[in-house]
Structure formats: C-alpha cells, structure tokens
Amino acid sequence: MSARRISIFDTTLRDGEQSPGIALQPHEKAEIAEQLERLGVDVVEAGFPGASPGDFEGVREVALALGTPTVAALARTRVEDIDAAGEALAGARRSRIHVFIATSPVHMERKLGLEPAEVVRQARSAVEHARTLADEVEFSCEDATRSDPAFVARVCRVAVEAGATVVNLPDTVGYALPHQYAGFLAEVRRRCPELRGVTLSAHCHDDLGLAVANSLAAVLVGATQVECTVNGIGERAGNASLEEIVVALRVRRDHFDVETSVDTAQIAAASRLVSDLTGYAVPRNKAIVGANAFAHEAGIHQDGMLKDERTYQIIEPEQVGVRMTLPLGKHSGRHAFARACTERGLHLTADELNAAFRRFKALADGGGAVAIDDVLQGVTA
Ligand code: KIV
Ligand code: ZN
C-alpha cells in the first residue's frame, strides 16, 4: 500500500510576513513563491489582499507567477475581504480563498463582539460567497484549540455544507500540547463526521516551542494538510517550520508512513532567500537550516564523523542542499586538524603536524573558530 500523502501549505508570504518588521514587495513575494514552487509545496498562501493595496498586488503577482501550486489568499468573513481575495487570485492557475473566523469565547466576546450563532451564520455566508470566486475554499476556526470542540464541530459542519473542501483547526496562540492537539482534532472529527470527506489541516504557532511537534501529532491522527513557513517565521514566536516538518516526516517515515511532494534539496536555497528578503537571520543552531545543523566541532564527534557519518548525523546534508563541515575550534581533535591540512595539499611530517596542532590549540583556547591558514602560517615555511 502506498503512503498517505500530506499536502504542504506554505504560509511564509502571509503568516510569515506578519512577523514584526517584514514588508515584502510584490516582486519579492513572487521571487519567494517561485522558489516555493521549485521546492514543491502544494499550496502557496500569498497574502491577505484585504489588508492593504500592497498585499493585494503581492497576491496578484504570485498568482500570475506560479504554475503548479495552488495559490491561496486569506479573507475574514467580510464580503469586501472575500471580493478582494477573489480579484487578486483571478490570474491563478488554481485558486483558493482561505476564510477564517474566530470560535473561542475570548475572541468571539472580546474581539469580535459576536454571539456564537452570528459566527455560525457568517461562516456559512462567507464560504458560500467565496465558493463563487475561487476554485476551492478553505475554512479556518481561528483560536480553535481554545474553543469548545462541540461548537467548532458545529461551525465546521456548516462550512463543509457551504462548500469548504479544506478545514483548518489552528492552534493560533501556540497553547496546545501535542497529545492535546491530536486529541482535539480527533474529537472535532468525531463530532463532525462531515470532516471525513474534506482535507483536515493543522496550523500551529510556536509560543511554547511546540509548533512542529503539534503539527506532527496532527499528522498521526489523520490531518492531511500541514500549514508551515520557511525558517518558521510568523506571528510572535513563529509558525511551524516547513523544513523541520518535511524532514521529520521523511527521516522518520518508519513512524509516520506518509510522503510529501517537497524536493528537500531545495530547502537550503529557500531558507537563504527568505532570510535575505525578510532580513530575519536564521539562528546558527536552528534545525535543518542553521549554520551549525551539520557542523561538528568536538574532537570525539569529528573522529566519529571521519570514520562513519552515521555516528552523529541522522540526516544526509546533501538531501537538504547543504554540506557537512568540521569546523576547527577549542574542542577539535588531531584527526580533523590533520584532515584539514591534507585538504589544503599540505603533507606535514609528524613533527610539523605536532607543532601546528599545538599552535592551533593555543589559538583555539582564545575562543571562537580558528582559521586554519593562520595556524599554518610559518609551520611549513
Ligand atoms: O493562526 C491562525 O489562526 C491563523 C488563521 C488566520 C488561519 O493564521
Ligand atoms: Zn497563524
């Protein structure tokens, strides 16, 4: 039997762009979208056209630029938002309007000032209207995880009846724990059997550092779409990181038995482009795309890596478009040092190597990475 297919919904250009200080120009959105297409994502959420004329234009340019992925645009339940999304998406090969409304008591009472019955009514009319303007409609219950599952099930049923073919249950404020998020999805699906006929989607934020774990937990209980961003950028602490989810599903296929259409070799290029155009640096120790993710400095690790890369690496770096490195620093050992010399075409005698290694250790104790060329200066002269 073939593995279950998980659709990757990239929201770097919408939720990711909502990170403080990021304002991508339309041509920059199109450039990132083209890389997302090379990456092989299924859906590119390009923006929120009702939010600003610039975002409208950004979605329009992305819609015109892409061939294979579905292009999505966000809209509140307001008619003017939905109309703007439909118009911005008009040039897309395949379009999706992503309608959302909040379902938690705190959002309904304090933010929207709406009674639950009015939320249900708006969900229905918004999906019905969006259905007339795009190829498909996704419906999201904002703050789903702090909502009553019975109410969420009621809203979802209405959305599906109105024509939504994707239903998303976001952990908007990153509050859920993995087993709770999985349990919540299962509970809503139990109460709303109509969800079995549509795509069930996970959308997680990283306020407790659990966005990826929660997304993976959702896959285990049957979610078939995961919403995520390159480098995990997004509101507050960010969204679930695309690269971490995709690589986890691939490396631990033994556990998940699912597949995605992502070409992981394009991950590094996507990460660099998003970082360059957003100005958001990738932390050195970030999984998969951080500069240290495939770097081994400690002597014991370097020795292991030189003997067999499986000793300290569970992912082949080439699979995500990067190379393994053995940086030389305070903790490095003689093996990696000798290898670095050989790589530079230096064939040192044992005495020369000892002298160079002593000099290297003295420099490395001063802190930071050591440039081998500084160490070798004078050793072979
Ligand atoms: O986090 C969230 O709830 C969202 C919705 C608008 C889908 O981003
Ligand atoms: Zn979000």
Coordinates of C-alpha atoms and ligand atoms in Angstrom, one line a residue:
M1 CA 0.0 0.0 0.0
S2 CA 1.3 3.4 -0.9
A3 CA 2.0 6.0 1.9
R4 CA -0.6 8.7 2.8
R5 CA 0.1 12.0 1.0
I6 CA 0.5 15.1 3.2
S7 CA -0.2 18.4 1.4
I8 CA 2.3 21.2 2.3
F9 CA 0.6 24.5 2.6
D10 CA 3.2 27.2 2.8
T11 CA 2.2 30.4 4.5
T12 CA 5.6 32.2 4.5
L13 CA 4.2 35.0 2.4
R14 CA 1.1 35.5 4.6
D15 CA 1.5 34.4 8.3
G16 CA 5.3 34.6 7.9
E17 CA 5.1 38.1 6.6
Q18 CA 3.0 39.1 9.6
S19 CA 6.2 38.9 11.6
P20 CA 7.0 42.4 13.0
G21 CA 9.1 44.4 10.6
I22 CA 8.7 42.3 7.5
A23 CA 7.1 44.0 4.5
L24 CA 7.8 42.1 1.3
Q25 CA 7.4 44.0 -2.0
P26 CA 5.2 42.3 -4.6
H27 CA 8.2 41.3 -6.8
E28 CA 9.9 39.8 -3.7
K29 CA 6.8 37.8 -2.9
A30 CA 6.9 36.5 -6.5
E31 CA 10.6 35.6 -6.2
I32 CA 10.0 33.6 -3.0
A33 CA 6.9 32.0 -4.5
E34 CA 8.9 30.8 -7.5
Q35 CA 11.4 29.2 -5.1
L36 CA 8.5 27.6 -3.2
E37 CA 7.3 26.1 -6.5
R38 CA 10.8 24.7 -7.1
L39 CA 10.6 23.3 -3.5
G40 CA 7.4 21.5 -4.5
V41 CA 4.9 22.8 -2.0
D42 CA 1.3 22.1 -2.8
V43 CA -0.2 25.5 -1.8
V44 CA 1.3 28.9 -1.5
E45 CA -0.6 31.3 0.7
A46 CA 0.4 34.6 -0.9
G47 CA -1.1 37.2 1.5
F48 CA -4.2 38.9 2.8
P49 CA -5.5 41.1 -0.1
G50 CA -8.0 42.9 2.1
A51 CA -5.2 44.1 4.4
S52 CA -3.5 46.7 2.1
P53 CA -3.2 47.6 -1.6
G54 CA 0.4 46.3 -1.5
D55 CA -0.7 42.9 -0.2
F56 CA -3.4 42.8 -2.9
E57 CA -0.7 43.4 -5.5
G58 CA 1.6 40.8 -3.9
V59 CA -1.1 38.1 -4.2
R60 CA -1.8 39.2 -7.7
E61 CA 1.8 38.9 -8.8
V62 CA 2.2 35.5 -7.1
A63 CA -1.0 34.2 -8.7
L64 CA 0.4 35.2 -12.2
A65 CA 3.9 33.8 -11.4
L66 CA 3.0 30.2 -10.4
G67 CA 2.3 27.2 -12.5
T68 CA 1.8 24.1 -10.4
P69 CA 0.9 25.1 -6.8
T70 CA -2.5 26.3 -5.7
V71 CA -2.4 30.0 -4.8
A72 CA -4.3 30.9 -1.6
A73 CA -5.4 34.3 -0.2
L74 CA -6.7 35.0 3.3
A75 CA -10.0 36.7 4.0
R76 CA -12.2 37.5 7.0
T77 CA -15.9 36.7 6.6
R78 CA -16.5 40.2 5.3
V79 CA -17.7 40.4 1.7
E80 CA -15.1 43.1 0.8
D81 CA -12.3 40.9 2.0
I82 CA -13.6 37.9 0.0
D83 CA -14.1 40.0 -3.1
A84 CA -10.5 41.4 -2.8
A85 CA -9.1 37.8 -2.4
G86 CA -11.1 36.6 -5.4
E87 CA -9.9 39.5 -7.6
A88 CA -6.3 39.2 -6.5
L89 CA -6.4 35.5 -7.3
A90 CA -8.1 35.8 -10.7
G91 CA -4.9 35.0 -12.7
A92 CA -4.0 31.9 -10.7
R93 CA -4.0 28.5 -12.4
R94 CA -5.7 27.1 -9.3
S95 CA -7.1 29.5 -6.6
R96 CA -8.2 29.0 -3.0
I97 CA -9.8 31.6 -0.8
H98 CA -9.0 30.9 2.8
V99 CA -11.8 32.2 5.0
F100 CA -11.5 32.4 8.8
I101 CA -13.4 33.5 11.8
A102 CA -12.7 33.0 15.5
T103 CA -14.5 30.4 17.5
S104 CA -13.1 30.8 21.1
P105 CA -15.1 32.5 23.8
V106 CA -12.4 35.2 24.3
H107 CA -12.2 36.0 20.6
M108 CA -15.9 36.0 20.0
E109 CA -16.8 38.0 23.0
R110 CA -13.8 40.4 23.4
K111 CA -12.5 40.8 19.9
L112 CA -15.5 40.3 17.6
G113 CA -18.3 41.1 19.9
L114 CA -20.4 38.4 18.3
E115 CA -22.8 35.8 19.6
P116 CA -21.9 32.2 18.6
A117 CA -25.0 32.0 16.4
E118 CA -23.8 35.0 14.4
V119 CA -20.3 33.4 14.0
V120 CA -22.0 30.3 12.5
R121 CA -24.1 32.5 10.2
Q122 CA -21.1 34.4 9.0
A123 CA -19.1 31.3 8.4
R124 CA -21.8 29.9 6.2
S125 CA -22.4 33.0 4.1
A126 CA -18.7 33.7 3.7
V127 CA -17.9 30.2 2.5
E128 CA -20.8 30.3 0.1
H129 CA -19.7 33.6 -1.3
A130 CA -16.0 32.6 -1.6
R131 CA -17.1 29.4 -3.4
T132 CA -18.3 31.6 -6.3
L133 CA -15.0 33.4 -6.7
A134 CA -12.3 30.7 -6.4
D135 CA -11.7 27.1 -7.4
E136 CA -11.7 26.0 -3.8
V137 CA -12.4 27.3 -0.3
E138 CA -10.5 26.6 2.9
F139 CA -12.2 27.5 6.2
S140 CA -10.4 28.1 9.5
C141 CA -11.7 28.4 13.0
E142 CA -9.3 30.9 14.5
D143 CA -8.2 30.0 18.0
A144 CA -9.7 26.6 17.6
T145 CA -7.7 25.0 20.4
R146 CA -9.2 27.3 23.0
S147 CA -12.7 26.8 21.7
D148 CA -15.4 24.4 22.7
P149 CA -15.0 21.3 20.4
A150 CA -18.7 20.9 20.1
F151 CA -19.0 24.5 18.8
V152 CA -16.0 24.0 16.5
A153 CA -17.7 20.9 15.1
R154 CA -20.9 22.8 14.5
V155 CA -19.1 25.6 12.6
C156 CA -17.1 23.1 10.6
R157 CA -20.2 21.2 9.6
V158 CA -21.8 24.5 8.3
A159 CA -18.6 25.4 6.4
V160 CA -18.4 22.0 4.7
E161 CA -22.1 22.2 3.8
A162 CA -21.5 25.6 2.3
G163 CA -18.7 24.3 0.1
A164 CA -15.4 24.3 2.0
T165 CA -13.2 21.4 0.9
V166 CA -10.4 22.1 3.4
V167 CA -11.0 22.7 7.1
N168 CA -8.2 24.0 9.2
L169 CA -8.1 24.0 13.0
P170 CA -5.3 26.4 14.1
D171 CA -3.5 26.4 17.4
T172 CA -3.5 30.2 16.9
V173 CA -1.7 31.1 20.2
G174 CA 0.5 28.1 20.4
Y175 CA -1.2 26.9 23.6
A176 CA -1.8 23.2 22.9
L177 CA 0.4 20.3 23.9
P178 CA 1.0 17.6 21.2
H179 CA -1.3 15.0 22.7
Q180 CA -4.0 17.7 23.3
Y181 CA -3.8 19.0 19.8
A182 CA -4.1 15.5 18.4
G183 CA -7.0 14.7 20.8
F184 CA -8.7 18.0 19.8
L185 CA -8.6 17.2 16.1
A186 CA -9.9 13.7 16.7
E187 CA -12.7 14.9 18.9
V188 CA -13.8 17.5 16.4
R189 CA -13.8 14.9 13.7
R190 CA -15.8 12.5 15.8
R191 CA -18.4 15.2 16.4
C192 CA -18.4 16.3 12.8
P193 CA -18.3 13.2 10.5
E194 CA -18.6 15.5 7.5
L195 CA -14.9 16.3 8.0
R196 CA -14.0 12.8 6.7
G197 CA -14.9 14.0 3.2
V198 CA -12.6 17.0 3.2
T199 CA -9.0 17.8 3.8
L200 CA -8.2 18.3 7.5
S201 CA -5.5 20.8 8.1
A202 CA -3.1 21.6 11.0
H203 CA -1.8 25.1 11.6
C204 CA 0.4 25.6 14.7
H205 CA 2.2 28.5 16.3
D206 CA 5.4 28.2 18.3
D207 CA 4.7 30.2 21.6
L208 CA 5.7 27.1 23.7
G209 CA 8.2 25.8 21.1
L210 CA 5.7 23.0 20.1
A211 CA 4.6 24.1 16.7
V212 CA 6.4 21.3 14.8
A213 CA 5.6 18.7 17.5
N214 CA 1.9 19.6 17.4
S215 CA 1.8 19.5 13.6
L216 CA 3.4 16.1 13.6
A217 CA 0.9 14.9 16.2
A218 CA -1.9 16.1 13.9
V219 CA -0.5 14.0 11.0
L220 CA -0.6 11.0 13.3
V221 CA -4.3 11.4 13.8
G222 CA -5.1 11.9 10.2
A223 CA -4.5 15.5 9.2
T224 CA -3.6 15.5 5.5
Q225 CA -2.5 19.2 5.2
V226 CA 0.1 21.0 7.3
E227 CA 0.5 24.7 7.3
C228 CA 4.0 26.0 7.8
T229 CA 6.6 28.6 6.9
V230 CA 10.2 28.6 5.7
N231 CA 12.6 29.1 8.7
G232 CA 9.5 29.0 10.9
I233 CA 8.9 32.7 10.6
G234 CA 5.5 34.1 11.7
E235 CA 3.4 35.9 14.3
R236 CA 5.2 36.2 17.7
A237 CA 7.4 33.1 18.1
G238 CA 6.6 32.0 14.6
N239 CA 4.8 29.2 12.8
A240 CA 5.7 25.6 12.4
S241 CA 8.9 25.3 10.4
L242 CA 8.4 23.8 6.9
E243 CA 11.8 22.3 6.8
E244 CA 11.6 20.7 10.2
I245 CA 8.2 19.1 9.4
V246 CA 9.1 17.9 5.9
V247 CA 12.5 16.4 7.0
A248 CA 11.0 14.8 10.1
L249 CA 8.3 13.1 8.0
R250 CA 11.0 11.9 5.7
V251 CA 13.6 10.8 8.2
R252 CA 11.0 9.1 10.4
R253 CA 8.9 7.6 7.6
D254 CA 9.2 4.4 9.6
H255 CA 6.9 6.1 12.1
F256 CA 4.6 8.3 10.0
D257 CA 4.3 6.3 6.8
V258 CA 3.4 9.5 4.8
E259 CA 5.0 11.3 2.0
T260 CA 5.1 14.9 0.7
S261 CA 5.9 16.3 -2.7
V262 CA 8.7 18.5 -1.4
D263 CA 12.1 18.3 -3.1
T264 CA 14.2 18.6 0.1
A265 CA 17.3 19.5 -1.9
Q266 CA 15.7 22.9 -2.4
I267 CA 15.3 23.6 1.3
A268 CA 18.7 25.4 1.8
A269 CA 18.1 27.8 -1.1
A270 CA 14.5 28.6 0.1
S271 CA 15.8 29.3 3.6
R272 CA 18.6 31.6 2.3
L273 CA 16.2 33.5 0.0
V274 CA 13.6 34.0 2.8
S275 CA 16.2 35.1 5.2
D276 CA 17.8 37.6 2.7
L277 CA 14.5 39.1 1.6
T278 CA 12.9 39.3 5.1
G279 CA 16.0 40.4 6.9
Y280 CA 15.3 37.6 9.5
A281 CA 18.6 35.8 10.2
V282 CA 18.4 32.1 10.8
P283 CA 19.8 31.1 14.2
R284 CA 23.0 29.2 13.9
N285 CA 21.6 26.3 15.9
K286 CA 18.2 26.1 14.0
A287 CA 17.4 22.5 13.0
I288 CA 18.0 21.6 9.3
V289 CA 18.9 25.1 8.0
G290 CA 21.0 26.7 10.8
A291 CA 24.8 27.0 10.1
N292 CA 25.5 24.5 12.8
A293 CA 23.0 21.9 11.8
F294 CA 25.6 19.8 10.0
A295 CA 28.8 21.2 11.7
H296 CA 30.8 19.0 14.1
E297 CA 33.5 20.7 16.1
A298 CA 34.1 18.4 19.1
G299 CA 37.1 16.1 18.7
I300 CA 35.2 12.9 19.6
H301 CA 32.4 13.8 17.1
Q302 CA 34.8 14.7 14.4
D303 CA 36.6 11.4 14.8
G304 CA 33.3 9.6 14.6
M305 CA 32.2 11.5 11.6
L306 CA 35.5 10.8 9.8
K307 CA 35.0 7.1 10.4
D308 CA 31.3 6.9 9.6
E309 CA 28.9 9.9 9.2
R310 CA 26.1 7.9 10.7
T311 CA 27.7 8.2 14.1
Y312 CA 26.5 11.7 14.6
Q313 CA 24.2 12.5 11.7
I314 CA 20.6 11.3 11.1
I315 CA 20.1 13.4 8.0
E316 CA 22.3 13.4 4.9
P317 CA 23.1 17.1 4.5
E318 CA 23.0 16.8 0.7
Q319 CA 19.4 15.8 1.0
V320 CA 18.6 19.4 2.2
G321 CA 21.0 21.1 -0.1
V322 CA 23.9 21.7 2.3
R323 CA 27.3 20.2 3.2
M324 CA 28.7 18.7 6.4
T325 CA 31.5 20.8 7.9
L326 CA 34.1 20.0 10.6
P327 CA 35.0 23.5 11.9
L328 CA 38.2 23.7 13.9
G329 CA 37.8 25.1 17.4
K330 CA 38.8 24.6 21.0
H331 CA 37.2 21.1 21.2
S332 CA 38.5 19.8 17.9
G333 CA 40.9 16.9 17.8
R334 CA 44.1 15.9 15.9
H335 CA 42.2 13.8 13.3
A336 CA 40.1 16.7 11.9
F337 CA 43.1 19.0 12.1
A338 CA 45.3 16.6 10.1
R339 CA 42.5 16.2 7.6
A340 CA 42.2 20.0 7.1
C341 CA 45.9 20.2 6.5
T342 CA 45.7 17.4 3.9
E343 CA 42.7 19.1 2.2
R344 CA 45.0 22.1 1.7
G345 CA 47.6 20.0 0.0
L346 CA 49.9 20.1 3.0
H347 CA 51.7 16.9 3.7
L348 CA 53.3 17.6 7.1
T349 CA 55.9 15.5 8.8
A350 CA 54.9 14.2 12.3
D351 CA 56.9 17.0 13.9
E352 CA 55.4 19.7 11.7
L353 CA 51.9 18.4 12.5
N354 CA 52.6 18.3 16.2
A355 CA 53.9 21.9 16.1
A356 CA 51.0 23.1 14.1
F357 CA 48.5 21.3 16.3
R358 CA 50.0 22.9 19.4
R359 CA 49.8 26.3 17.8
F360 CA 46.2 25.6 16.8
K361 CA 45.2 24.6 20.3
A362 CA 46.8 27.7 21.8
L363 CA 44.8 29.9 19.3
A364 CA 41.6 27.9 19.8
D365 CA 41.7 28.3 23.6
G366 CA 41.3 32.0 23.0
G367 CA 37.8 31.3 21.8
G368 CA 35.8 31.1 18.5
A369 CA 36.6 29.2 15.3
V370 CA 40.2 29.2 14.1
A371 CA 41.2 29.9 10.6
I372 CA 43.5 27.1 9.6
D373 CA 45.6 29.3 7.4
D374 CA 46.5 31.4 10.4
V375 CA 47.7 28.3 12.2
L376 CA 49.7 27.0 9.3
Q377 CA 51.5 30.3 8.7
G378 CA 55.2 29.6 9.3
V379 CA 54.7 25.9 10.0
T380 CA 55.8 24.8 6.6
A381 CA 57.8 27.9 5.6
Ligands
KIV1 O1 -3.1 31.3 13.4 C1 -4.2 31.4 12.9 O2 -5.2 31.2 13.5 C2 -4.2 31.9 11.5 C3 -5.5 31.9 10.8 C4 -5.8 33.2 10.2 C5 -5.6 30.7 9.9 O3 -3.2 32.3 11.0
ZN2 ZN -1.4 31.6 12.1

